Amino acid sequence: MAAPPPSPGPASTGDVAHATAVARIADEPADHRFKGLPPDAAAAGTTLGELAAERRSLFTGGFTTPVLALSAERLEHNLTALADYSARHGLAFAPHGKTTMAPQLFNRQLEHGAWGITLAVPHQARVARAFGVPRIFLANELVDAAALRWLAAELDADPDFRFICYVDSPQGVALMDEALRAAGARRPVEVVVELGAGDGARTGARTETECAAIADAVAATGTLRLVGVAGYEGEVPGAELEAVRGWLRRLTGLAVSLDAAGHFADLDEIVVSAGGSAWFDAVAEAFAELPALSAPTLKLLRSGAYVSHDDGHYRRLTPFNRHPDEGGLQAAFTLWTQVVSRPEPGQAFLNGGKRDAAFDLELPEPHVVRSASRAGSGEGTMRDATGLTVTGLSDQHAWLRVADGTELEIGEWVGLGMSHPCTIFDKWQVIPVVDAEGTVTDLIRTFF
Amino acid sequence: MAAPPPSPGPASTGDVAHATAVARIADEPADHRFKGLPPDAAAAGTTLGELAAERRSLFTGGFTTPVLALSAERLEHNLTALADYSARHGLAFAPHGKTTMAPQLFNRQLEHGAWGITLAVPHQARVARAFGVPRIFLANELVDAAALRWLAAELDADPDFRFICYVDSPQGVALMDEALRAAGARRPVEVVVELGAGDGARTGARTETECAAIADAVAATGTLRLVGVAGYEGEVPGAELEAVRGWLRRLTGLAVSLDAAGHFADLDEIVVSAGGSAWFDAVAEAFAELPALSAPTLKLLRSGAYVSHDDGHYRRLTPFNRHPDEGGLQAAFTLWTQVVSRPEPGQAFLNGGKRDAAFDLELPEPHVVRSASRAGSGEGTMRDATGLTVTGLSDQHAWLRVADGTELEIGEWVGLGMSHPCTIFDKWQVIPVVDAEGTVTDLIRTFF
């Protein structure tokens, strides 16, 4: 346990812009663009905000299958759980927004005290800025000249906008410098040296020597400003706790050595960042042990998948499995599909497939069956999905094995859990938020 | 070679509505919602139509990476190739729209003489109707009561709208009937009995006896009208030419037997439909051999992937490989990504990943490298991508192996071919159409 982070909470100017732009999402028509939404709402010219206000049932309110639902209670639980975790460990939090690309969720993350939003590519930063996000951490290299022109204009137009990105090579630094000069950039772009998570890892310089050379290269530009170090422990090859801890000690050691070499001499704040959704306990531990540097340190955690959590990859990997006393996350997604065919006794087909469900890490997992609401009215009953197994996905169908003795009728709805939030969110442009009673209380718009 | 199909070309009323609604896509702002589009166009309030009219270079016109490009020439080639093939073989053509979900491409398919558009799920039908598609073949069962309410209203509101869908069970027929009665449907919904492609196949009744029982069930409703038979030969287990031919003979035999039993007695036209993108030669052959039925027959082919074709799955499977004298298709997609990191001699990272590229059948395939346009200006040069191999995808990165002696610099663009059009289109809401000179001539909007 440590002191609270030095820069908690969103900047006030951006906060207002953000809230205003996000509020306008409610004015969008709930029309044919958004799969799963009630056709009658589109016909009536209903907006997303009005549809949420109607408090319809997901099951009998005219929503069509397949439809993805995000649990209202579990979403709030998860937002709180990692905000609390970060605060308790003295970490600032920039949740990775690439997971959801949902400004309404960015807003809630900021309301829960997030420092800002992490993103992966410039397009995502443009979306975030369109909705007023005041601080962006781009956990990637950025050498695209057109994107850097946009960034330079955005920074110059809004003195309250803070943007930090990776650099992992002198060549990348040179390309950024050239593009920013050509764009006539006035404010320097803040960068952090990315330390790769070892040989065979993803991006990031492999050695401390290379990192020092990159820091020197940054110092030689007039367009970039080195503000710290960062990396991603999730790509440590063969990642297990000791290997991750070892790399995190290298990262904090790099911060110390660059600081000692005077690279952070003019800073009000030094940034040290790591942390996806699988090892944030190790990050908290390593960052707690970071010695005092020459300026206050922004210890920035960047987990993203925690928002919805999942029923697969992150269920197994969450650090809360190692630390149940610290809290826990709850899988918040259910993909509701309908049985459209039962051509053989052991075989059924659902009307959701690769276009609707995550499938890159694991196949969806049947959780619950809802008996048919005949003609869309009447109350269905829920039962456990025991005996049902998804064995494959076509583009628009799931192949469902039905064990001997398991009842399953055409027309019934099957609720599926899934693995990997990033490839769930990106298949849905509007996602109903549904409370424990099955009432749709909000509609989350994504921008992929 | 046979007579032209009995109902070629789109219905005139729908055609006009379609063209008008599609034209309005050009009025949408080219803004932050659409990845890859030039940020300066968004800042200037440029619309999609205006941006296309500016005839910018994809490479130096401010587009950001990653960006998906559709070849103008190859697209037109493919549209023509299958329209010609269908006409030559006496087939009506309802290209599967689920592949692209792009009303502008639906429009071009209709202009090339398509009978209508095939779709997979009701949401897709709603999109097509929002853009005025006059005839929809839903190659799926439809038992969703809310979707059937929408369908009933749509049919009743537009006497020129024609809609046909599958039925593959008496239970499904009962659910449809119940929902349509509850909706107060006035026009009957046209259905075709779906014959499954054998035991272990996807949807569709497994036996001719079951199909006859389904036909009887349809006849007993007041809300459905049986108009023919259909199925999908692409799911014949262990599909090879003889197995596919065998199943197609069963399908045409089913049409004959249901006709002989009087199930099509009141029809002006009997529908017989099959055909994805892998076996349309076998479909043409089987349909050519179909004996005369009691009414003219609409022999409906439904290939969808041909529009863009691909550099993997369909490159291997296209029937034009067996019949080069009949024409051929050309892979029309290039995903342009940028090298953002070269952390080890044999390793590079591109800024496109699972969010941008198809990866469900095969990994992307590097085709071409474009040297960096420094600061977005100046001309790059193209070279072959020999020595580069994509070995994996993260959410926002491609892992690129670089063979010894292969040059590749940070900032260069790498053009990737991909496998499976359905999972390429669905990752992009706007796709630049680019001519052979690299000029963006159109912007295709998708609705997934």
Coordinates of C-alpha atoms in Angstrom, one line a residue, chain A residues 51-348:
Chain A
L51 CA -34.6 3.5 -26.2
A52 CA -32.5 3.2 -23.0
A53 CA -35.1 5.4 -21.2
E54 CA -37.9 3.0 -22.3
R55 CA -36.4 0.4 -20.0
R56 CA -37.4 -2.5 -22.3
S57 CA -36.8 -6.1 -21.5
L58 CA -33.9 -7.6 -23.5
F59 CA -36.0 -10.7 -24.0
T60 CA -39.4 -9.5 -24.8
G61 CA -38.8 -5.9 -25.7
G62 CA -38.3 -6.4 -29.4
F63 CA -34.5 -6.9 -29.5
T64 CA -33.5 -9.4 -32.2
T65 CA -31.0 -12.2 -32.1
P66 CA -28.1 -12.4 -32.0
V67 CA -27.7 -9.6 -29.5
L68 CA -24.7 -8.9 -27.1
A69 CA -25.6 -7.9 -23.6
L70 CA -23.3 -6.3 -21.0
S71 CA -24.3 -6.8 -17.4
A72 CA -24.9 -3.4 -15.7
E73 CA -24.0 -4.7 -12.3
R74 CA -20.9 -6.6 -13.3
L75 CA -19.7 -3.7 -15.4
E76 CA -20.0 -1.4 -12.4
H77 CA -18.3 -4.0 -10.2
N78 CA -15.3 -4.2 -12.5
L79 CA -15.0 -0.5 -13.0
T80 CA -14.9 -0.1 -9.2
A81 CA -12.6 -3.1 -8.6
L82 CA -9.7 -1.9 -10.7
A83 CA -10.1 1.7 -9.7
D84 CA -9.9 0.6 -6.1
Y85 CA -7.0 -1.7 -6.8
S86 CA -5.1 1.1 -8.5
A87 CA -5.8 3.6 -5.7
R88 CA -4.8 1.1 -3.0
H89 CA -1.4 0.5 -4.7
G90 CA -0.6 4.1 -5.5
L91 CA -1.0 3.6 -9.2
A92 CA -2.4 6.1 -11.6
F93 CA -4.7 4.3 -14.1
A94 CA -5.0 4.7 -17.8
P95 CA -7.2 1.8 -18.8
H96 CA -6.6 0.5 -22.3
G97 CA -9.4 1.9 -24.4
K98 CA -8.6 -0.3 -27.4
T99 CA -10.6 -3.0 -25.6
T100 CA -13.9 -1.2 -25.7
M101 CA -13.5 1.8 -28.0
A102 CA -16.6 3.1 -26.2
P103 CA -16.5 6.8 -25.2
Q104 CA -19.3 6.2 -22.7
L105 CA -17.1 3.6 -20.9
F106 CA -14.1 5.9 -21.2
N107 CA -16.2 8.5 -19.4
R108 CA -17.1 6.1 -16.6
Q109 CA -13.5 5.1 -16.3
L110 CA -12.5 8.8 -15.9
E111 CA -15.3 9.2 -13.4
H112 CA -13.9 6.4 -11.5
G113 CA -10.7 8.4 -11.2
A114 CA -8.7 7.2 -14.2
W115 CA -5.8 9.5 -15.1
G116 CA -6.6 9.1 -18.8
I117 CA -7.1 6.5 -21.5
T118 CA -4.5 4.3 -23.1
L119 CA -4.9 3.5 -26.8
A120 CA -3.0 1.5 -29.4
V121 CA -3.2 3.4 -32.8
P122 CA -3.8 7.0 -33.9
H123 CA -7.3 6.3 -35.2
Q124 CA -8.3 5.3 -31.6
A125 CA -6.7 8.5 -30.3
R126 CA -8.8 10.5 -32.8
V127 CA -12.0 8.8 -31.5
A128 CA -11.0 9.6 -28.0
R129 CA -10.3 13.2 -28.8
A130 CA -13.6 13.5 -30.6
F131 CA -15.1 12.7 -27.3
G132 CA -12.8 15.0 -25.3
V133 CA -10.6 12.6 -23.5
P134 CA -8.0 14.9 -21.9
R135 CA -5.0 12.6 -21.5
I136 CA -4.0 9.8 -23.9
F137 CA -1.2 7.3 -23.5
L138 CA -0.5 5.7 -26.9
A139 CA 1.1 2.4 -26.0
N140 CA 2.8 2.1 -29.4
E141 CA 5.2 3.7 -31.7
L142 CA 3.8 6.4 -34.0
V143 CA 5.7 7.1 -37.2
D144 CA 2.7 7.8 -39.5
A145 CA 3.3 11.3 -40.9
A146 CA -0.4 12.0 -41.5
A147 CA -1.2 10.9 -38.0
L148 CA 1.6 13.0 -36.5
R149 CA 0.2 16.1 -38.4
W150 CA -3.1 15.5 -36.8
L151 CA -1.5 15.1 -33.4
A152 CA 0.5 18.3 -33.8
A153 CA -2.6 20.2 -34.6
E154 CA -4.5 18.7 -31.8
L155 CA -1.8 19.5 -29.2
D156 CA -1.4 23.0 -30.5
A157 CA -5.2 23.6 -30.4
D158 CA -5.7 22.4 -26.8
P159 CA -3.1 23.2 -24.2
D160 CA -4.9 20.9 -21.7
F161 CA -4.5 17.9 -24.0
R162 CA -1.7 15.6 -22.8
F163 CA -0.4 12.9 -25.1
I164 CA 2.4 10.4 -24.5
C165 CA 3.6 7.6 -26.8
Y166 CA 6.3 5.0 -27.1
V167 CA 9.6 5.3 -29.0
D168 CA 11.6 2.1 -29.4
S169 CA 14.3 3.1 -32.0
P170 CA 16.5 6.0 -33.1
Q171 CA 15.0 5.5 -36.6
G172 CA 11.5 6.0 -35.2
V173 CA 12.6 9.1 -33.3
A174 CA 14.0 10.5 -36.6
L175 CA 10.8 9.8 -38.5
M176 CA 8.7 11.4 -35.8
D177 CA 11.0 14.5 -35.6
E178 CA 10.9 14.9 -39.4
A179 CA 7.1 14.6 -39.6
L180 CA 6.5 16.9 -36.7
R181 CA 8.9 19.5 -38.1
A182 CA 7.1 19.3 -41.5
A183 CA 3.8 19.8 -39.7
G184 CA 5.1 22.9 -37.9
A185 CA 4.4 21.4 -34.5
R186 CA 4.7 23.9 -31.7
R187 CA 4.3 21.8 -28.5
P188 CA 6.8 18.9 -28.2
V189 CA 5.3 15.4 -28.2
E190 CA 5.9 13.5 -25.0
V191 CA 7.5 10.1 -25.4
V192 CA 8.6 7.2 -23.2
V193 CA 11.3 4.8 -24.1
E194 CA 9.8 1.3 -24.6
L195 CA 11.7 -1.5 -23.1
G196 CA 10.9 -4.8 -24.9
A197 CA 10.0 -7.7 -22.7
G198 CA 13.0 -9.7 -23.8
D199 CA 14.3 -11.5 -26.9
G200 CA 11.3 -12.8 -28.9
A201 CA 8.9 -10.3 -27.3
R202 CA 6.8 -7.8 -29.1
T203 CA 7.9 -4.2 -29.7
G204 CA 10.4 -2.3 -27.6
A205 CA 14.2 -1.9 -27.5
R206 CA 15.9 -5.1 -26.3
T207 CA 18.7 -3.6 -24.2
E208 CA 19.3 -0.8 -21.8
T209 CA 22.1 0.4 -24.1
E210 CA 19.7 0.8 -26.9
C211 CA 17.2 2.6 -24.6
A212 CA 20.0 5.1 -23.7
A213 CA 20.7 5.7 -27.4
I214 CA 17.0 6.3 -28.0
A215 CA 16.9 8.7 -25.1
D216 CA 19.9 10.5 -26.6
A217 CA 18.1 10.6 -30.0
V218 CA 15.0 12.1 -28.4
A219 CA 17.1 14.8 -26.6
A220 CA 18.6 15.8 -30.0
T221 CA 15.2 16.6 -31.5
G222 CA 13.3 19.8 -30.9
T223 CA 10.0 18.1 -31.3
L224 CA 10.0 15.3 -28.8
R225 CA 10.3 15.4 -25.0
L226 CA 11.4 12.3 -23.1
V227 CA 9.1 11.8 -20.0
G228 CA 9.9 8.3 -18.8
V229 CA 9.9 4.6 -19.6
A230 CA 7.3 2.0 -20.4
G231 CA 6.6 -1.5 -21.7
Y232 CA 4.2 -4.4 -21.7
E233 CA 4.9 -7.4 -19.5
G234 CA 2.1 -9.4 -21.2
E235 CA 4.5 -10.2 -24.0
V236 CA 7.4 -11.6 -21.9
P237 CA 8.1 -14.8 -23.8
G238 CA 6.8 -17.8 -21.8
A239 CA 5.4 -15.3 -19.2
E240 CA 5.3 -16.6 -15.7
L241 CA 5.4 -14.6 -12.5
E242 CA 9.2 -14.7 -11.9
A243 CA 10.0 -13.8 -15.6
V244 CA 7.5 -10.9 -15.4
R245 CA 9.0 -9.7 -12.1
G246 CA 12.4 -9.9 -13.6
W247 CA 11.4 -7.8 -16.6
L248 CA 9.6 -5.2 -14.4
R249 CA 12.8 -4.9 -12.3
R250 CA 14.6 -4.1 -15.6
L251 CA 12.0 -1.5 -16.4
T252 CA 12.2 0.3 -13.1
G253 CA 16.0 0.0 -13.2
L254 CA 15.9 1.7 -16.6
A255 CA 14.0 4.6 -15.1
V256 CA 16.6 4.9 -12.4
S257 CA 19.5 4.8 -14.8
L258 CA 18.1 7.2 -17.3
D259 CA 17.2 9.5 -14.4
A260 CA 20.7 9.2 -13.0
A261 CA 22.1 10.1 -16.4
G262 CA 20.1 13.3 -16.4
H263 CA 17.5 12.4 -19.0
F264 CA 14.6 13.5 -16.8
A265 CA 16.3 16.6 -15.4
D266 CA 13.7 19.1 -16.5
L267 CA 10.6 17.2 -15.7
D268 CA 7.9 17.9 -13.2
E269 CA 6.8 14.3 -13.4
I270 CA 8.5 11.1 -14.6
V271 CA 6.3 8.4 -16.2
V272 CA 6.8 4.7 -15.5
S273 CA 4.2 2.5 -17.1
A274 CA 3.3 -1.1 -17.6
G275 CA 0.4 -3.4 -16.9
G276 CA -2.2 -5.3 -18.9
S277 CA -4.8 -7.4 -17.3
A278 CA -2.8 -10.5 -16.4
W279 CA 0.1 -9.2 -14.2
F280 CA -1.0 -6.0 -12.6
D281 CA -0.1 -7.4 -9.2
A282 CA 3.5 -7.8 -10.3
V283 CA 3.4 -4.3 -11.7
A284 CA 2.0 -2.9 -8.4
E285 CA 4.8 -4.7 -6.5
A286 CA 7.6 -3.6 -8.8
F287 CA 6.4 0.0 -8.9
A288 CA 6.0 0.1 -5.1
E289 CA 9.7 -0.8 -4.9
L290 CA 10.8 2.0 -7.4
P291 CA 13.2 4.3 -5.5
A292 CA 12.5 8.0 -5.5
L293 CA 13.5 9.7 -8.7
S294 CA 14.5 13.3 -9.4
A295 CA 10.8 14.2 -9.8
P296 CA 7.5 12.8 -8.6
T297 CA 6.7 9.6 -10.5
L298 CA 3.5 8.8 -12.4
K299 CA 3.2 5.1 -12.0
L300 CA 0.8 4.3 -14.7
L301 CA -1.2 1.0 -15.0
R302 CA -2.9 0.3 -18.3
S303 CA -5.2 -2.7 -17.9
G304 CA -8.1 -2.7 -20.4
A305 CA -9.8 -6.1 -20.5
Y306 CA -11.0 -5.8 -16.8
V307 CA -14.0 -3.7 -17.9
S308 CA -16.0 -6.6 -19.1
H309 CA -13.6 -9.4 -18.0
D310 CA -14.4 -12.7 -19.7
D311 CA -15.3 -16.3 -19.5
G312 CA -12.0 -17.7 -20.7
H313 CA -8.6 -16.2 -21.1
Y314 CA -8.8 -13.5 -18.4
R315 CA -10.9 -15.7 -16.1
R316 CA -7.8 -17.9 -15.9
L317 CA -5.2 -15.1 -15.9
T318 CA -6.6 -12.4 -13.6
P319 CA -4.2 -11.5 -10.8
F320 CA -7.2 -11.6 -8.5
N321 CA -6.9 -15.4 -8.7
R322 CA -3.6 -15.0 -6.8
H323 CA -5.0 -12.3 -4.5
P324 CA -8.7 -13.0 -3.8
D325 CA -8.4 -10.8 -0.7
E326 CA -7.9 -7.8 -3.1
G327 CA -11.1 -8.3 -5.0
G328 CA -12.2 -9.9 -8.2
L329 CA -13.7 -9.4 -11.6
Q330 CA -16.9 -10.7 -13.1
A331 CA -17.5 -11.7 -16.7
A332 CA -20.0 -9.2 -17.9
F333 CA -20.8 -10.3 -21.4
T334 CA -23.5 -12.6 -22.6
L335 CA -24.1 -13.2 -26.3
W336 CA -27.7 -14.1 -26.8
T337 CA -28.3 -16.3 -29.8
Q338 CA -31.3 -18.2 -31.0
V339 CA -31.6 -21.9 -31.9
V340 CA -32.6 -21.8 -35.6
S341 CA -32.1 -25.5 -36.6
R342 CA -32.0 -28.9 -35.0
P343 CA -31.3 -31.1 -38.0
E344 CA -29.9 -34.1 -36.1
P345 CA -30.5 -35.3 -32.5
G346 CA -27.1 -34.3 -31.3
Q347 CA -26.8 -31.1 -33.4
A348 CA -28.2 -27.6 -33.2

